[in-house]
PDB file of C-alpha atoms in Angstrom:
ATOM      1  CA  GLN A   1      47.015 -20.272  -1.045  1.00  0.00           C
ATOM      2  CA  MET A   2      47.238 -18.284   2.077  1.00  0.00           C
ATOM      3  CA  GLU A   3      44.595 -18.762   4.582  1.00  0.00           C
ATOM      4  CA  LEU A   4      43.860 -18.582   8.080  1.00  0.00           C
ATOM      5  CA  MET A   5      42.109 -20.039  10.872  1.00  0.00           C
ATOM      6  CA  GLU A   6      41.468 -18.646  14.120  1.00  0.00           C
ATOM      7  CA  SER A   7      40.309 -20.468  17.236  1.00  0.00           C
ATOM      8  CA  GLY A   8      40.261 -20.054  21.297  1.00  0.00           C
ATOM      9  CA  GLY A   9      38.108 -17.119  22.156  1.00  0.00           C
ATOM     10  CA  GLY A  10      35.726 -17.410  25.019  1.00  0.00           C
ATOM     11  CA  SER A  11      34.190 -15.693  28.205  1.00  0.00           C
ATOM     12  CA  VAL A  12      36.720 -15.288  30.985  1.00  0.00           C
ATOM     13  CA  GLN A  13      36.401 -13.316  34.292  1.00  0.00           C
ATOM     14  CA  ALA A  14      38.437 -10.224  34.721  1.00  0.00           C
ATOM     15  CA  GLY A  15      41.962 -11.297  35.592  1.00  0.00           C
ATOM     16  CA  GLY A  16      41.728 -14.750  33.686  1.00  0.00           C
ATOM     17  CA  SER A  17      43.560 -15.615  30.218  1.00  0.00           C
ATOM     18  CA  LEU A  18      43.099 -16.841  27.105  1.00  0.00           C
ATOM     19  CA  THR A  19      45.353 -18.255  24.237  1.00  0.00           C
ATOM     20  CA  LEU A  20      43.839 -17.712  20.562  1.00  0.00           C
ATOM     21  CA  SER A  21      45.361 -20.039  17.852  1.00  0.00           C
ATOM     22  CA  CYS A  22      45.657 -19.225  14.052  1.00  0.00           C
ATOM     23  CA  VAL A  23      46.096 -21.903  11.991  1.00  0.00           C
ATOM     24  CA  VAL A  24      47.705 -20.852   8.526  1.00  0.00           C
ATOM     25  CA  SER A  25      48.538 -22.482   5.399  1.00  0.00           C
ATOM     26  CA  ALA A  26      52.308 -23.287   4.494  1.00  0.00           C
ATOM     27  CA  ALA A  27      52.688 -20.663   2.667  1.00  0.00           C
ATOM     28  CA  LEU A  28      52.238 -18.239   5.656  1.00  0.00           C
ATOM     29  CA  MET A  29      55.175 -20.171   7.778  1.00  0.00           C
ATOM     30  CA  SER A  30      58.133 -18.520   5.993  1.00  0.00           C
ATOM     31  CA  SER A  31      60.407 -15.982   7.232  1.00  0.00           C
ATOM     32  CA  THR A  32      58.892 -13.045   5.519  1.00  0.00           C
ATOM     33  CA  THR A  33      55.657 -13.410   7.024  1.00  0.00           C
ATOM     34  CA  CYS A  34      54.869 -10.902   9.202  1.00  0.00           C
ATOM     35  CA  MET A  35      51.687 -11.792  11.592  1.00  0.00           C
ATOM     36  CA  MET A  36      49.716  -9.060  13.020  1.00  0.00           C
ATOM     37  CA  TRP A  37      46.871  -9.394  15.445  1.00  0.00           C
ATOM     38  CA  PHE A  38      44.125  -7.044  15.902  1.00  0.00           C
ATOM     39  CA  ARG A  39      41.145  -6.211  17.889  1.00  0.00           C
ATOM     40  CA  GLU A  40      37.597  -4.784  17.489  1.00  0.00           C
ATOM     41  CA  ALA A  41      35.885  -3.394  20.755  1.00  0.00           C
ATOM     42  CA  PRO A  42      32.106  -2.777  20.343  1.00  0.00           C
ATOM     43  CA  GLY A  43      31.451   0.096  19.004  1.00  0.00           C
ATOM     44  CA  LYS A  44      34.624   0.987  18.089  1.00  0.00           C
ATOM     45  CA  ARG A  45      37.345   0.619  14.846  1.00  0.00           C
ATOM     46  CA  ARG A  46      39.509  -2.239  14.562  1.00  0.00           C
ATOM     47  CA  GLU A  47      42.981  -1.538  15.972  1.00  0.00           C
ATOM     48  CA  ALA A  48      46.155  -2.843  15.645  1.00  0.00           C
ATOM     49  CA  MET A  49      47.864  -4.379  18.622  1.00  0.00           C
ATOM     50  CA  LEU A  50      51.158  -6.338  18.140  1.00  0.00           C
ATOM     51  CA  ARG A  51      52.898  -8.443  15.394  1.00  0.00           C
ATOM     52  CA  ARG A  52      56.035 -10.675  14.886  1.00  0.00           C
ATOM     53  CA  ARG A  53      57.894 -12.653  12.473  1.00  0.00           C
ATOM     54  CA  ILE A  54      59.158 -16.303  12.811  1.00  0.00           C
ATOM     55  CA  ASP A  55      62.437 -15.544  14.107  1.00  0.00           C
ATOM     56  CA  GLY A  56      61.472 -11.661  15.212  1.00  0.00           C
ATOM     57  CA  PRO A  57      60.650  -9.937  18.274  1.00  0.00           C
ATOM     58  CA  ILE A  58      57.548  -8.949  19.487  1.00  0.00           C
ATOM     59  CA  GLU A  59      56.580  -5.334  18.300  1.00  0.00           C
ATOM     60  CA  TYR A  60      53.592  -3.809  19.897  1.00  0.00           C
ATOM     61  CA  TYR A  61      51.734  -0.890  17.922  1.00  0.00           C
ATOM     62  CA  ASN A  62      49.695  -0.340  21.667  1.00  0.00           C
ATOM     63  CA  SER A  63      52.777  -0.320  23.878  1.00  0.00           C
ATOM     64  CA  SER A  64      50.237  -0.664  27.061  1.00  0.00           C
ATOM     65  CA  LEU A  65      49.549  -4.382  26.318  1.00  0.00           C
ATOM     66  CA  ALA A  66      53.177  -5.148  26.358  1.00  0.00           C
ATOM     67  CA  GLY A  67      52.850  -6.451  30.048  1.00  0.00           C
ATOM     68  CA  ARG A  68      49.887  -8.567  29.500  1.00  0.00           C
ATOM     69  CA  PHE A  69      49.725  -9.720  25.850  1.00  0.00           C
ATOM     70  CA  ALA A  70      52.249 -11.783  23.747  1.00  0.00           C
ATOM     71  CA  ALA A  71      52.674 -13.956  20.705  1.00  0.00           C
ATOM     72  CA  SER A  72      54.120 -16.586  19.693  1.00  0.00           C
ATOM     73  CA  VAL A  73      54.259 -19.504  17.011  1.00  0.00           C
ATOM     74  CA  ASP A  74      54.817 -23.450  16.387  1.00  0.00           C
ATOM     75  CA  VAL A  75      56.333 -23.885  13.099  1.00  0.00           C
ATOM     76  CA  ALA A  76      55.720 -27.591  13.325  1.00  0.00           C
ATOM     77  CA  LYS A  77      51.947 -26.856  13.692  1.00  0.00           C
ATOM     78  CA  ASN A  78      51.623 -24.184  11.325  1.00  0.00           C
ATOM     79  CA  THR A  79      49.862 -21.910  14.118  1.00  0.00           C
ATOM     80  CA  TRP A  80      50.741 -18.641  15.701  1.00  0.00           C
ATOM     81  CA  PHE A  81      49.304 -17.845  19.157  1.00  0.00           C
ATOM     82  CA  LEU A  82      48.243 -14.790  20.821  1.00  0.00           C
ATOM     83  CA  HIS A  83      48.514 -15.268  24.738  1.00  0.00           C
ATOM     84  CA  LEU A  84      46.157 -13.014  26.594  1.00  0.00           C
ATOM     85  CA  ASN A  85      46.817 -12.429  30.135  1.00  0.00           C
ATOM     86  CA  SER A  86      45.130 -10.655  33.319  1.00  0.00           C
ATOM     87  CA  LEU A  87      42.126  -9.799  30.736  1.00  0.00           C
ATOM     88  CA  LEU A  88      40.113  -6.563  31.665  1.00  0.00           C
ATOM     89  CA  PRO A  89      36.482  -5.920  30.671  1.00  0.00           C
ATOM     90  CA  GLU A  90      37.829  -3.120  28.452  1.00  0.00           C
ATOM     91  CA  ASP A  91      39.767  -6.058  26.292  1.00  0.00           C
ATOM     92  CA  THR A  92      36.402  -7.491  25.392  1.00  0.00           C
ATOM     93  CA  GLY A  93      35.728  -7.648  21.563  1.00  0.00           C
ATOM     94  CA  MET A  94      36.688  -9.259  18.541  1.00  0.00           C
ATOM     95  CA  TYR A  95      40.222 -10.448  17.818  1.00  0.00           C
ATOM     96  CA  TYR A  96      41.696 -11.295  14.322  1.00  0.00           C
ATOM     97  CA  CYS A  97      45.010 -12.487  13.128  1.00  0.00           C
ATOM     98  CA  ALA A  98      45.994 -10.783   9.935  1.00  0.00           C
ATOM     99  CA  ALA A  99      49.310 -11.780   7.612  1.00  0.00           C
ATOM    100  CA  ASP A 100      51.499 -10.336   5.163  1.00  0.00           C
ATOM    101  CA  VAL A 101      54.443 -11.660   3.362  1.00  0.00           C
ATOM    102  CA  GLY A 102      57.344  -9.380   2.474  1.00  0.00           C
ATOM    103  CA  ASP A 103      60.351  -7.715   3.406  1.00  0.00           C
ATOM    104  CA  TYR A 104      58.838  -5.153   5.360  1.00  0.00           C
ATOM    105  CA  CYS A 105      56.045  -5.299   8.014  1.00  0.00           C
ATOM    106  CA  VAL A 106      53.284  -2.796   7.717  1.00  0.00           C
ATOM    107  CA  TRP A 107      50.732  -2.023   9.935  1.00  0.00           C
ATOM    108  CA  ASN A 108      48.080  -0.400   7.722  1.00  0.00           C
ATOM    109  CA  PRO A 109      46.062  -3.086   5.939  1.00  0.00           C
ATOM    110  CA  ARG A 110      45.917  -0.594   2.908  1.00  0.00           C
ATOM    111  CA  LEU A 111      49.577  -0.915   2.264  1.00  0.00           C
ATOM    112  CA  TRP A 112      49.873  -4.927   2.759  1.00  0.00           C
ATOM    113  CA  LYS A 113      51.042  -6.858  -0.677  1.00  0.00           C
ATOM    114  CA  PHE A 114      48.977 -10.149  -0.166  1.00  0.00           C
ATOM    115  CA  GLY A 115      47.078  -9.600   3.355  1.00  0.00           C
ATOM    116  CA  ARG A 116      44.996 -12.161   4.612  1.00  0.00           C
ATOM    117  CA  TRP A 117      42.757 -12.038   7.534  1.00  0.00           C
ATOM    118  CA  GLY A 118      41.229 -14.323  10.136  1.00  0.00           C
ATOM    119  CA  GLN A 119      37.877 -14.862  10.639  1.00  0.00           C
ATOM    120  CA  GLY A 120      38.045 -13.419  13.848  1.00  0.00           C
ATOM    121  CA  THR A 121      37.150 -14.694  17.291  1.00  0.00           C
ATOM    122  CA  GLN A 122      35.161 -13.130  20.053  1.00  0.00           C
ATOM    123  CA  VAL A 123      36.913 -12.692  23.688  1.00  0.00           C
ATOM    124  CA  THR A 124      34.359 -11.693  26.477  1.00  0.00           C
ATOM    125  CA  VAL A 125      35.645 -10.382  29.706  1.00  0.00           C
ATOM    126  CA  SER A 126      33.131  -9.827  32.619  1.00  0.00           C
ATOM    127  CA  SER A 127      34.160  -7.902  35.509  1.00  0.00           C
TER     128      SER A 127
END
């Protein structure tokens, strides 16, 4: 089974930080797992933010996030993390972890081989 369970969202003031967690089934803790993070702002389409593998670098779809958002993984806890720093009101939205498995890490969900989504967690940033 490939399952994802997110947590860690909440309400913060601008400039604050949050860490989102994505606990996954063991099948999604392999060297071929591509963990991606997306967000969906109110009234906007879901957009990719960044991705990484267990032993790989962080790759940003949106390079403007590189100075504020980062991803990490704790293999022992089957958990992937998204670290949100220096949050802005425009960062408000639903945040999703998503995983695929394979030799290639693909941004487009339509091209995923197995693709699984977390249920999402709400992040609200007030000014």
